[in-house]
Amino acid sequence: MSATFVREQLVAPMEQPRSNVGTPAWLQQKLFGSVLNTVVTIISAVIFAALVWPAIRFMLIDAVWDGSSRVDCLAETVGRPVGACWPFIAAKFAQFMYGFYPAEEVWRINLTYAIGIVLLAPLLIPPVPYKVLNAILFFGVFPVVAFYLLIGGVFGLPHVETRVWGGLLVTLVITFAGIIGALPIGIVLALGRRSSLLLVRWFCVIFIEFWRGVPLITVLFFATYMLPFFLPEAWKLDPLARVLIGVILFAGAYMAEVVRGGLQAIPRGQYEAARALGLGYWKMMAFVVLPQALKLVIPGMVNSFIALFKDTTLVLIVAIFDLLGQLRASFADPNWATPVTLLTGFAFAGMIYFAISFAISRYALYVERRLSTGVAH
Amino acid sequence: MDNDPSKAAAPARDIRTTRNEIAVDMEGVNKWYGAFHVLRDVNLRVMRGDRIVICGPSGGGKSTLLRCINRIEEWQQGRVVVDGVELTEDLKSIDEVRREVGMVFQQFNLFPHLTVLENCALAPVWVRGMSRKEAEAIAHHYLERVRIPEQAAKYPAQLSGGQQQRVAIARALCMQPKIMLFDEPTSALDPEMVKEVLDTMVELAMDGMTMLVVSHEMGFARQVATRMVLMDAGQIIEVDEPGQFFTNPRHERTKAFLSQILH
Ligand SMILES: Nc1ncnc2c1ncn2[C@@H]1O[C@H](COP(=O)(O)OP(=O)(O)OP(=O)(O)O)[C@@H](O)[C@H]1O
Ligand SMILES: [Mg+2]
């Protein structure tokens, strides 16, 4: 071949060879493309079979579906090995959901959930308009409405002490309050940590590092058992409120570090362009920097939220009964003491925790993809 | 064109000139980065309607000088007065000056999360306090002037480099500045896009805008500059009419520099 070349015939575009495209080819490539791939695939299949099959047997095939007491879930009665004892869950369901919230007032919790869902759903669906109004309603108005609905004592609603709250209600209340409180605190702390004002910066650094250096359990213990000793009688807060404040500050410190990561990723040119246009610090942050930074850290934020959701189970040790706490309490009921009660309860709680965490993370993935395709950079 | 609705809302006079004869006055400006003396006794007076083109070797301090004019950089000694307002620590003076001085960067620095129109309308709304409608009318007007009205709804990442830089110019113009600063606006562009941006700048110059441009586009400089400035090692080496500057430079460094870039 000579050193120079001039193309005389242009090459028309062709279709890719059939064997490279389509699902079977793709599957074969991904699963058995190499020796290592094949080994991994086989090991995964074995593990899958070893875990999933027993789970299906336990929860469906061997499960007991009808009954009214422990006797119905005993192998001797049924005459075969027994899986999950679902009547136990059915009998305790109200407790798992609402704790000891008075049964005739439970509609208030359901109404709160309903309002929450009606406000949250359109917020999560990108094409629905009025996002700002919607966000204000959900993050600003809803917490207030929920507070009065659940606590009562106004508009003729009987007062319901937080002492009797429990189950999934408490789990959701702590998670939701944690998220709503942690976001603004995290943003302010992250901005403060990058501030040029020395005192502000120091305060934020110390605050963040303090809360990050202390385990949540310690925070909860301190808030519940120690704080009352230090605070004057008049300042006595509701036990749940004390825990909420602890959780919010704790989650806020973590959120601050997540947000800071996003702020650091914004190029200097963005700040310069904003300042050159005459935008002051707060407007620059609100309209130029934070929208970009927060978008970048959505995965990190969702991670923190899921962690928070699961960490709420720690309130168990300060005698607040979240879903898991309520579950453990119900194990003590002799009326339902069977060999499978424990497993059934944990399977049920596991499914709820998994369903919610999984839904959050899938949604986050969807948002992330949407933000990174085509539009909006 | 005449019954274009955006025209009606746009200002009667596009280019606002400075109140003062002197647009920018730098007196004895010295700046250090740590121990590094980056601006050394810089004195520069820019009159209303002047078009200054600043050139010189890399690292000579051209960007730094330009960025002192809207105080994106601070200096340690000397005075900078922009359109009669002395820039001090006082945030009010800084805000006042930034409202009147537009800047265009080498890397465009458009806001990637906003559409072209939103990029342009942001500052008029939040700095000038215009209504959104008014600001968008102005944005449309200037996008038309830089010849990309059809891109208004797109995001910056969907535009070519030349288009992005023209949006950046429109964004600065939407604040209706009296003075425009350009820091190597074409050096991040592919060669075939340089012309469209320079053409936009020439038009702006013809309209009488006071401009300070850091650029090595000598054809452009010859065409529009009222004065040329050569900077090297943090100092202003030579200031001259373009005719004199190009044909008969007086300082050795100017001669050396010009012979390098004009080969
Ligand atoms: N933030 C900074 N900290 C320390 N030194 C800096 C900083 N910014 C710029 N410098 C130095 O100051 C000098 C002048 O920089 P400047 O960007 O003004 O040069 P320039 O003439 O614009 O060069 P170029 O043609 O490469 O853009 C350079 O030597 C640069 O390394
Ligand atoms: Mg430069």
mmCIF file with all atom_site columns, C-alpha atoms in Angstrom, chain A residues 213-366:
data_model
loop_
_atom_site.group_PDB
_atom_site.id
_atom_site.type_symbol
_atom_site.label_atom_id
_atom_site.label_alt_id
_atom_site.label_comp_id
_atom_site.label_asym_id
_atom_site.label_entity_id
_atom_site.label_seq_id
_atom_site.pdbx_PDB_ins_code
_atom_site.Cartn_x
_atom_site.Cartn_y
_atom_site.Cartn_z
_atom_site.occupancy
_atom_site.B_iso_or_equiv
_atom_site.pdbx_formal_charge
_atom_site.auth_seq_id
_atom_site.auth_comp_id
_atom_site.auth_asym_id
_atom_site.auth_atom_id
_atom_site.pdbx_PDB_model_num
ATOM 1   C CA . GLY A 1 213 ? -18.250 11.956  65.380 1.00 0.00 ? 213 GLY A CA 1
ATOM 2   C CA . VAL A 1 214 ? -21.050 10.751  67.641 1.00 0.00 ? 214 VAL A CA 1
ATOM 3   C CA . PRO A 1 215 ? -23.029 7.558   66.968 1.00 0.00 ? 215 PRO A CA 1
ATOM 4   C CA . LEU A 1 216 ? -26.766 8.016   66.576 1.00 0.00 ? 216 LEU A CA 1
ATOM 5   C CA . ILE A 1 217 ? -27.383 5.738   69.546 1.00 0.00 ? 217 ILE A CA 1
ATOM 6   C CA . THR A 1 218 ? -25.445 8.107   71.762 1.00 0.00 ? 218 THR A CA 1
ATOM 7   C CA . VAL A 1 219 ? -27.402 11.047  70.407 1.00 0.00 ? 219 VAL A CA 1
ATOM 8   C CA . LEU A 1 220 ? -30.667 9.298   71.190 1.00 0.00 ? 220 LEU A CA 1
ATOM 9   C CA . PHE A 1 221 ? -29.537 8.293   74.678 1.00 0.00 ? 221 PHE A CA 1
ATOM 10  C CA . PHE A 1 222 ? -28.346 11.771  75.409 1.00 0.00 ? 222 PHE A CA 1
ATOM 11  C CA . ALA A 1 223 ? -31.528 13.382  74.114 1.00 0.00 ? 223 ALA A CA 1
ATOM 12  C CA . THR A 1 224 ? -33.741 11.020  76.082 1.00 0.00 ? 224 THR A CA 1
ATOM 13  C CA . TYR A 1 225 ? -31.992 10.398  79.391 1.00 0.00 ? 225 TYR A CA 1
ATOM 14  C CA . MET A 1 226 ? -29.367 13.099  79.892 1.00 0.00 ? 226 MET A CA 1
ATOM 15  C CA . LEU A 1 227 ? -30.916 16.204  78.447 1.00 0.00 ? 227 LEU A CA 1
ATOM 16  C CA . PRO A 1 228 ? -33.736 16.336  81.041 1.00 0.00 ? 228 PRO A CA 1
ATOM 17  C CA . PHE A 1 229 ? -31.126 16.637  83.786 1.00 0.00 ? 229 PHE A CA 1
ATOM 18  C CA . PHE A 1 230 ? -29.528 19.668  82.178 1.00 0.00 ? 230 PHE A CA 1
ATOM 19  C CA . LEU A 1 231 ? -32.609 21.539  81.067 1.00 0.00 ? 231 LEU A CA 1
ATOM 20  C CA . PRO A 1 232 ? -34.868 23.432  83.430 1.00 0.00 ? 232 PRO A CA 1
ATOM 21  C CA . GLU A 1 233 ? -38.229 21.872  84.225 1.00 0.00 ? 233 GLU A CA 1
ATOM 22  C CA . ALA A 1 234 ? -40.107 24.349  82.055 1.00 0.00 ? 234 ALA A CA 1
ATOM 23  C CA . TRP A 1 235 ? -38.151 23.261  78.973 1.00 0.00 ? 235 TRP A CA 1
ATOM 24  C CA . LYS A 1 236 ? -39.225 19.654  79.248 1.00 0.00 ? 236 LYS A CA 1
ATOM 25  C CA . LEU A 1 237 ? -39.895 18.467  75.763 1.00 0.00 ? 237 LEU A CA 1
ATOM 26  C CA . ASP A 1 238 ? -41.973 15.595  74.609 1.00 0.00 ? 238 ASP A CA 1
ATOM 27  C CA . PRO A 1 239 ? -39.761 12.451  74.404 1.00 0.00 ? 239 PRO A CA 1
ATOM 28  C CA . LEU A 1 240 ? -40.523 11.974  70.722 1.00 0.00 ? 240 LEU A CA 1
ATOM 29  C CA . ALA A 1 241 ? -39.746 15.634  70.010 1.00 0.00 ? 241 ALA A CA 1
ATOM 30  C CA . ARG A 1 242 ? -36.386 15.277  71.748 1.00 0.00 ? 242 ARG A CA 1
ATOM 31  C CA . VAL A 1 243 ? -35.558 12.288  69.613 1.00 0.00 ? 243 VAL A CA 1
ATOM 32  C CA . LEU A 1 244 ? -36.681 14.130  66.482 1.00 0.00 ? 244 LEU A CA 1
ATOM 33  C CA . ILE A 1 245 ? -34.382 17.046  67.224 1.00 0.00 ? 245 ILE A CA 1
ATOM 34  C CA . GLY A 1 246 ? -31.488 14.687  67.792 1.00 0.00 ? 246 GLY A CA 1
ATOM 35  C CA . VAL A 1 247 ? -32.184 12.863  64.553 1.00 0.00 ? 247 VAL A CA 1
ATOM 36  C CA . ILE A 1 248 ? -32.570 16.099  62.575 1.00 0.00 ? 248 ILE A CA 1
ATOM 37  C CA . LEU A 1 249 ? -29.260 17.539  63.773 1.00 0.00 ? 249 LEU A CA 1
ATOM 38  C CA . PHE A 1 250 ? -27.518 14.228  63.233 1.00 0.00 ? 250 PHE A CA 1
ATOM 39  C CA . ALA A 1 251 ? -28.880 13.807  59.717 1.00 0.00 ? 251 ALA A CA 1
ATOM 40  C CA . GLY A 1 252 ? -28.267 17.496  58.999 1.00 0.00 ? 252 GLY A CA 1
ATOM 41  C CA . ALA A 1 253 ? -24.559 17.133  59.648 1.00 0.00 ? 253 ALA A CA 1
ATOM 42  C CA . TYR A 1 254 ? -24.333 14.226  57.222 1.00 0.00 ? 254 TYR A CA 1
ATOM 43  C CA . MET A 1 255 ? -26.435 16.086  54.691 1.00 0.00 ? 255 MET A CA 1
ATOM 44  C CA . ALA A 1 256 ? -24.037 19.028  54.970 1.00 0.00 ? 256 ALA A CA 1
ATOM 45  C CA . GLU A 1 257 ? -21.143 16.875  53.860 1.00 0.00 ? 257 GLU A CA 1
ATOM 46  C CA . VAL A 1 258 ? -23.144 15.494  50.957 1.00 0.00 ? 258 VAL A CA 1
ATOM 47  C CA . VAL A 1 259 ? -24.113 18.984  49.811 1.00 0.00 ? 259 VAL A CA 1
ATOM 48  C CA . ARG A 1 260 ? -20.548 20.218  50.243 1.00 0.00 ? 260 ARG A CA 1
ATOM 49  C CA . GLY A 1 261 ? -19.413 17.551  47.804 1.00 0.00 ? 261 GLY A CA 1
ATOM 50  C CA . GLY A 1 262 ? -21.810 19.005  45.256 1.00 0.00 ? 262 GLY A CA 1
ATOM 51  C CA . LEU A 1 263 ? -20.699 22.580  45.896 1.00 0.00 ? 263 LEU A CA 1
ATOM 52  C CA . GLN A 1 264 ? -17.095 21.599  45.338 1.00 0.00 ? 264 GLN A CA 1
ATOM 53  C CA . ALA A 1 265 ? -17.933 20.154  41.957 1.00 0.00 ? 265 ALA A CA 1
ATOM 54  C CA . ILE A 1 266 ? -19.252 23.455  40.594 1.00 0.00 ? 266 ILE A CA 1
ATOM 55  C CA . PRO A 1 267 ? -16.550 25.113  38.467 1.00 0.00 ? 267 PRO A CA 1
ATOM 56  C CA . ARG A 1 268 ? -15.197 28.497  39.508 1.00 0.00 ? 268 ARG A CA 1
ATOM 57  C CA . GLY A 1 269 ? -16.396 29.978  36.238 1.00 0.00 ? 269 GLY A CA 1
ATOM 58  C CA . GLN A 1 270 ? -20.006 29.590  37.362 1.00 0.00 ? 270 GLN A CA 1
ATOM 59  C CA . TYR A 1 271 ? -19.398 31.708  40.436 1.00 0.00 ? 271 TYR A CA 1
ATOM 60  C CA . GLU A 1 272 ? -17.487 34.272  38.396 1.00 0.00 ? 272 GLU A CA 1
ATOM 61  C CA . ALA A 1 273 ? -20.160 34.532  35.742 1.00 0.00 ? 273 ALA A CA 1
ATOM 62  C CA . ALA A 1 274 ? -22.841 34.971  38.392 1.00 0.00 ? 274 ALA A CA 1
ATOM 63  C CA . ARG A 1 275 ? -20.875 37.656  40.205 1.00 0.00 ? 275 ARG A CA 1
ATOM 64  C CA . ALA A 1 276 ? -19.981 39.428  36.980 1.00 0.00 ? 276 ALA A CA 1
ATOM 65  C CA . LEU A 1 277 ? -23.704 39.670  36.257 1.00 0.00 ? 277 LEU A CA 1
ATOM 66  C CA . GLY A 1 278 ? -24.156 41.414  39.574 1.00 0.00 ? 278 GLY A CA 1
ATOM 67  C CA . LEU A 1 279 ? -25.833 38.596  41.487 1.00 0.00 ? 279 LEU A CA 1
ATOM 68  C CA . GLY A 1 280 ? -25.165 38.817  45.208 1.00 0.00 ? 280 GLY A CA 1
ATOM 69  C CA . TYR A 1 281 ? -24.125 35.850  47.332 1.00 0.00 ? 281 TYR A CA 1
ATOM 70  C CA . TRP A 1 282 ? -27.584 34.507  48.153 1.00 0.00 ? 282 TRP A CA 1
ATOM 71  C CA . LYS A 1 283 ? -29.011 34.939  44.676 1.00 0.00 ? 283 LYS A CA 1
ATOM 72  C CA . MET A 1 284 ? -25.918 33.375  43.153 1.00 0.00 ? 284 MET A CA 1
ATOM 73  C CA . MET A 1 285 ? -26.310 30.403  45.472 1.00 0.00 ? 285 MET A CA 1
ATOM 74  C CA . ALA A 1 286 ? -30.058 30.105  45.002 1.00 0.00 ? 286 ALA A CA 1
ATOM 75  C CA . PHE A 1 287 ? -30.231 30.380  41.224 1.00 0.00 ? 287 PHE A CA 1
ATOM 76  C CA . VAL A 1 288 ? -26.855 29.303  39.907 1.00 0.00 ? 288 VAL A CA 1
ATOM 77  C CA . VAL A 1 289 ? -24.858 27.197  42.342 1.00 0.00 ? 289 VAL A CA 1
ATOM 78  C CA . LEU A 1 290 ? -27.289 25.215  44.487 1.00 0.00 ? 290 LEU A CA 1
ATOM 79  C CA . PRO A 1 291 ? -29.547 24.000  41.676 1.00 0.00 ? 291 PRO A CA 1
ATOM 80  C CA . GLN A 1 292 ? -26.516 22.486  39.992 1.00 0.00 ? 292 GLN A CA 1
ATOM 81  C CA . ALA A 1 293 ? -24.890 21.236  43.178 1.00 0.00 ? 293 ALA A CA 1
ATOM 82  C CA . LEU A 1 294 ? -28.015 19.600  44.585 1.00 0.00 ? 294 LEU A CA 1
ATOM 83  C CA . LYS A 1 295 ? -28.697 17.924  41.283 1.00 0.00 ? 295 LYS A CA 1
ATOM 84  C CA . LEU A 1 296 ? -25.236 16.391  41.429 1.00 0.00 ? 296 LEU A CA 1
ATOM 85  C CA . VAL A 1 297 ? -25.719 14.959  44.901 1.00 0.00 ? 297 VAL A CA 1
ATOM 86  C CA . ILE A 1 298 ? -29.162 13.402  44.490 1.00 0.00 ? 298 ILE A CA 1
ATOM 87  C CA . PRO A 1 299 ? -27.693 9.890   44.766 1.00 0.00 ? 299 PRO A CA 1
ATOM 88  C CA . GLY A 1 300 ? -25.844 10.845  47.935 1.00 0.00 ? 300 GLY A CA 1
ATOM 89  C CA . MET A 1 301 ? -28.926 12.467  49.430 1.00 0.00 ? 301 MET A CA 1
ATOM 90  C CA . VAL A 1 302 ? -31.095 9.479   48.689 1.00 0.00 ? 302 VAL A CA 1
ATOM 91  C CA . ASN A 1 303 ? -28.472 7.273   50.276 1.00 0.00 ? 303 ASN A CA 1
ATOM 92  C CA . SER A 1 304 ? -28.633 9.349   53.428 1.00 0.00 ? 304 SER A CA 1
ATOM 93  C CA . PHE A 1 305 ? -32.417 9.249   53.426 1.00 0.00 ? 305 PHE A CA 1
ATOM 94  C CA . ILE A 1 306 ? -32.523 5.484   53.095 1.00 0.00 ? 306 ILE A CA 1
ATOM 95  C CA . ALA A 1 307 ? -29.900 5.172   55.836 1.00 0.00 ? 307 ALA A CA 1
ATOM 96  C CA . LEU A 1 308 ? -31.992 7.461   58.012 1.00 0.00 ? 308 LEU A CA 1
ATOM 97  C CA . PHE A 1 309 ? -35.124 5.430   57.314 1.00 0.00 ? 309 PHE A CA 1
ATOM 98  C CA . LYS A 1 310 ? -33.394 2.296   58.495 1.00 0.00 ? 310 LYS A CA 1
ATOM 99  C CA . ASP A 1 311 ? -31.591 3.997   61.377 1.00 0.00 ? 311 ASP A CA 1
ATOM 100 C CA . THR A 1 312 ? -34.906 4.999   62.878 1.00 0.00 ? 312 THR A CA 1
ATOM 101 C CA . THR A 1 313 ? -35.037 1.465   64.256 1.00 0.00 ? 313 THR A CA 1
ATOM 102 C CA . LEU A 1 314 ? -32.492 2.617   66.850 1.00 0.00 ? 314 LEU A CA 1
ATOM 103 C CA . VAL A 1 315 ? -35.168 4.576   68.717 1.00 0.00 ? 315 VAL A CA 1
ATOM 104 C CA . LEU A 1 316 ? -36.109 1.195   70.103 1.00 0.00 ? 316 LEU A CA 1
ATOM 105 C CA . ILE A 1 317 ? -33.448 1.607   72.782 1.00 0.00 ? 317 ILE A CA 1
ATOM 106 C CA . VAL A 1 318 ? -34.992 4.784   74.117 1.00 0.00 ? 318 VAL A CA 1
ATOM 107 C CA . ALA A 1 319 ? -38.385 3.160   74.557 1.00 0.00 ? 319 ALA A CA 1
ATOM 108 C CA . ILE A 1 320 ? -39.987 4.610   71.484 1.00 0.00 ? 320 ILE A CA 1
ATOM 109 C CA . PHE A 1 321 ? -41.767 1.948   69.528 1.00 0.00 ? 321 PHE A CA 1
ATOM 110 C CA . ASP A 1 322 ? -41.246 2.200   65.821 1.00 0.00 ? 322 ASP A CA 1
ATOM 111 C CA . LEU A 1 323 ? -42.211 -0.599  63.476 1.00 0.00 ? 323 LEU A CA 1
ATOM 112 C CA . LEU A 1 324 ? -39.441 -2.857  64.682 1.00 0.00 ? 324 LEU A CA 1
ATOM 113 C CA . GLY A 1 325 ? -40.031 -1.976  68.313 1.00 0.00 ? 325 GLY A CA 1
ATOM 114 C CA . GLN A 1 326 ? -43.704 -2.751  68.023 1.00 0.00 ? 326 GLN A CA 1
ATOM 115 C CA . LEU A 1 327 ? -42.828 -6.006  66.372 1.00 0.00 ? 327 LEU A CA 1
ATOM 116 C CA . ARG A 1 328 ? -40.516 -7.067  69.189 1.00 0.00 ? 328 ARG A CA 1
ATOM 117 C CA . ALA A 1 329 ? -43.110 -6.099  71.741 1.00 0.00 ? 329 ALA A CA 1
ATOM 118 C CA . SER A 1 330 ? -45.645 -8.317  70.029 1.00 0.00 ? 330 SER A CA 1
ATOM 119 C CA . PHE A 1 331 ? -43.323 -11.319 70.265 1.00 0.00 ? 331 PHE A CA 1
ATOM 120 C CA . ALA A 1 332 ? -43.913 -11.269 73.994 1.00 0.00 ? 332 ALA A CA 1
ATOM 121 C CA . ASP A 1 333 ? -47.603 -12.047 73.542 1.00 0.00 ? 333 ASP A CA 1
ATOM 122 C CA . PRO A 1 334 ? -48.053 -15.649 74.834 1.00 0.00 ? 334 PRO A CA 1
ATOM 123 C CA . ASN A 1 335 ? -51.190 -15.925 72.749 1.00 0.00 ? 335 ASN A CA 1
ATOM 124 C CA . TRP A 1 336 ? -49.001 -16.020 69.650 1.00 0.00 ? 336 TRP A CA 1
ATOM 125 C CA . ALA A 1 337 ? -45.903 -17.777 70.928 1.00 0.00 ? 337 ALA A CA 1
ATOM 126 C CA . THR A 1 338 ? -44.952 -20.294 68.237 1.00 0.00 ? 338 THR A CA 1
ATOM 127 C CA . PRO A 1 339 ? -41.616 -21.393 66.777 1.00 0.00 ? 339 PRO A CA 1
ATOM 128 C CA . VAL A 1 340 ? -42.295 -19.345 63.626 1.00 0.00 ? 340 VAL A CA 1
ATOM 129 C CA . THR A 1 341 ? -43.618 -16.121 65.181 1.00 0.00 ? 341 THR A CA 1
ATOM 130 C CA . LEU A 1 342 ? -40.234 -14.452 65.259 1.00 0.00 ? 342 LEU A CA 1
ATOM 131 C CA . LEU A 1 343 ? -39.392 -15.357 61.679 1.00 0.00 ? 343 LEU A CA 1
ATOM 132 C CA . THR A 1 344 ? -42.809 -14.314 60.443 1.00 0.00 ? 344 THR A CA 1
ATOM 133 C CA . GLY A 1 345 ? -42.546 -10.948 62.135 1.00 0.00 ? 345 GLY A CA 1
ATOM 134 C CA . PHE A 1 346 ? -39.117 -10.220 60.758 1.00 0.00 ? 346 PHE A CA 1
ATOM 135 C CA . ALA A 1 347 ? -40.125 -11.375 57.298 1.00 0.00 ? 347 ALA A CA 1
ATOM 136 C CA . PHE A 1 348 ? -43.033 -8.956  57.406 1.00 0.00 ? 348 PHE A CA 1
ATOM 137 C CA . ALA A 1 349 ? -40.946 -6.035  58.700 1.00 0.00 ? 349 ALA A CA 1
ATOM 138 C CA . GLY A 1 350 ? -38.194 -6.875  56.232 1.00 0.00 ? 350 GLY A CA 1
ATOM 139 C CA . MET A 1 351 ? -40.628 -6.677  53.345 1.00 0.00 ? 351 MET A CA 1
ATOM 140 C CA . ILE A 1 352 ? -41.901 -3.278  54.443 1.00 0.00 ? 352 ILE A CA 1
ATOM 141 C CA . TYR A 1 353 ? -38.418 -1.831  54.940 1.00 0.00 ? 353 TYR A CA 1
ATOM 142 C CA . PHE A 1 354 ? -37.270 -3.314  51.675 1.00 0.00 ? 354 PHE A CA 1
ATOM 143 C CA . ALA A 1 355 ? -40.277 -2.136  49.690 1.00 0.00 ? 355 ALA A CA 1
ATOM 144 C CA . ILE A 1 356 ? -39.901 1.453   50.883 1.00 0.00 ? 356 ILE A CA 1
ATOM 145 C CA . SER A 1 357 ? -36.098 1.607   50.533 1.00 0.00 ? 357 SER A CA 1
ATOM 146 C CA . PHE A 1 358 ? -36.223 -0.044  47.146 1.00 0.00 ? 358 PHE A CA 1
ATOM 147 C CA . ALA A 1 359 ? -38.921 2.321   45.915 1.00 0.00 ? 359 ALA A CA 1
ATOM 148 C CA . ILE A 1 360 ? -36.907 5.355   47.032 1.00 0.00 ? 360 ILE A CA 1
ATOM 149 C CA . SER A 1 361 ? -33.734 4.166   45.379 1.00 0.00 ? 361 SER A CA 1
ATOM 150 C CA . ARG A 1 362 ? -35.440 3.221   42.114 1.00 0.00 ? 362 ARG A CA 1
ATOM 151 C CA . TYR A 1 363 ? -37.118 6.582   41.991 1.00 0.00 ? 363 TYR A CA 1
ATOM 152 C CA . ALA A 1 364 ? -33.794 8.318   42.604 1.00 0.00 ? 364 ALA A CA 1
ATOM 153 C CA . LEU A 1 365 ? -32.263 6.356   39.768 1.00 0.00 ? 365 LEU A CA 1
ATOM 154 C CA . TYR A 1 366 ? -35.076 7.436   37.480 1.00 0.00 ? 366 TYR A CA 1
#
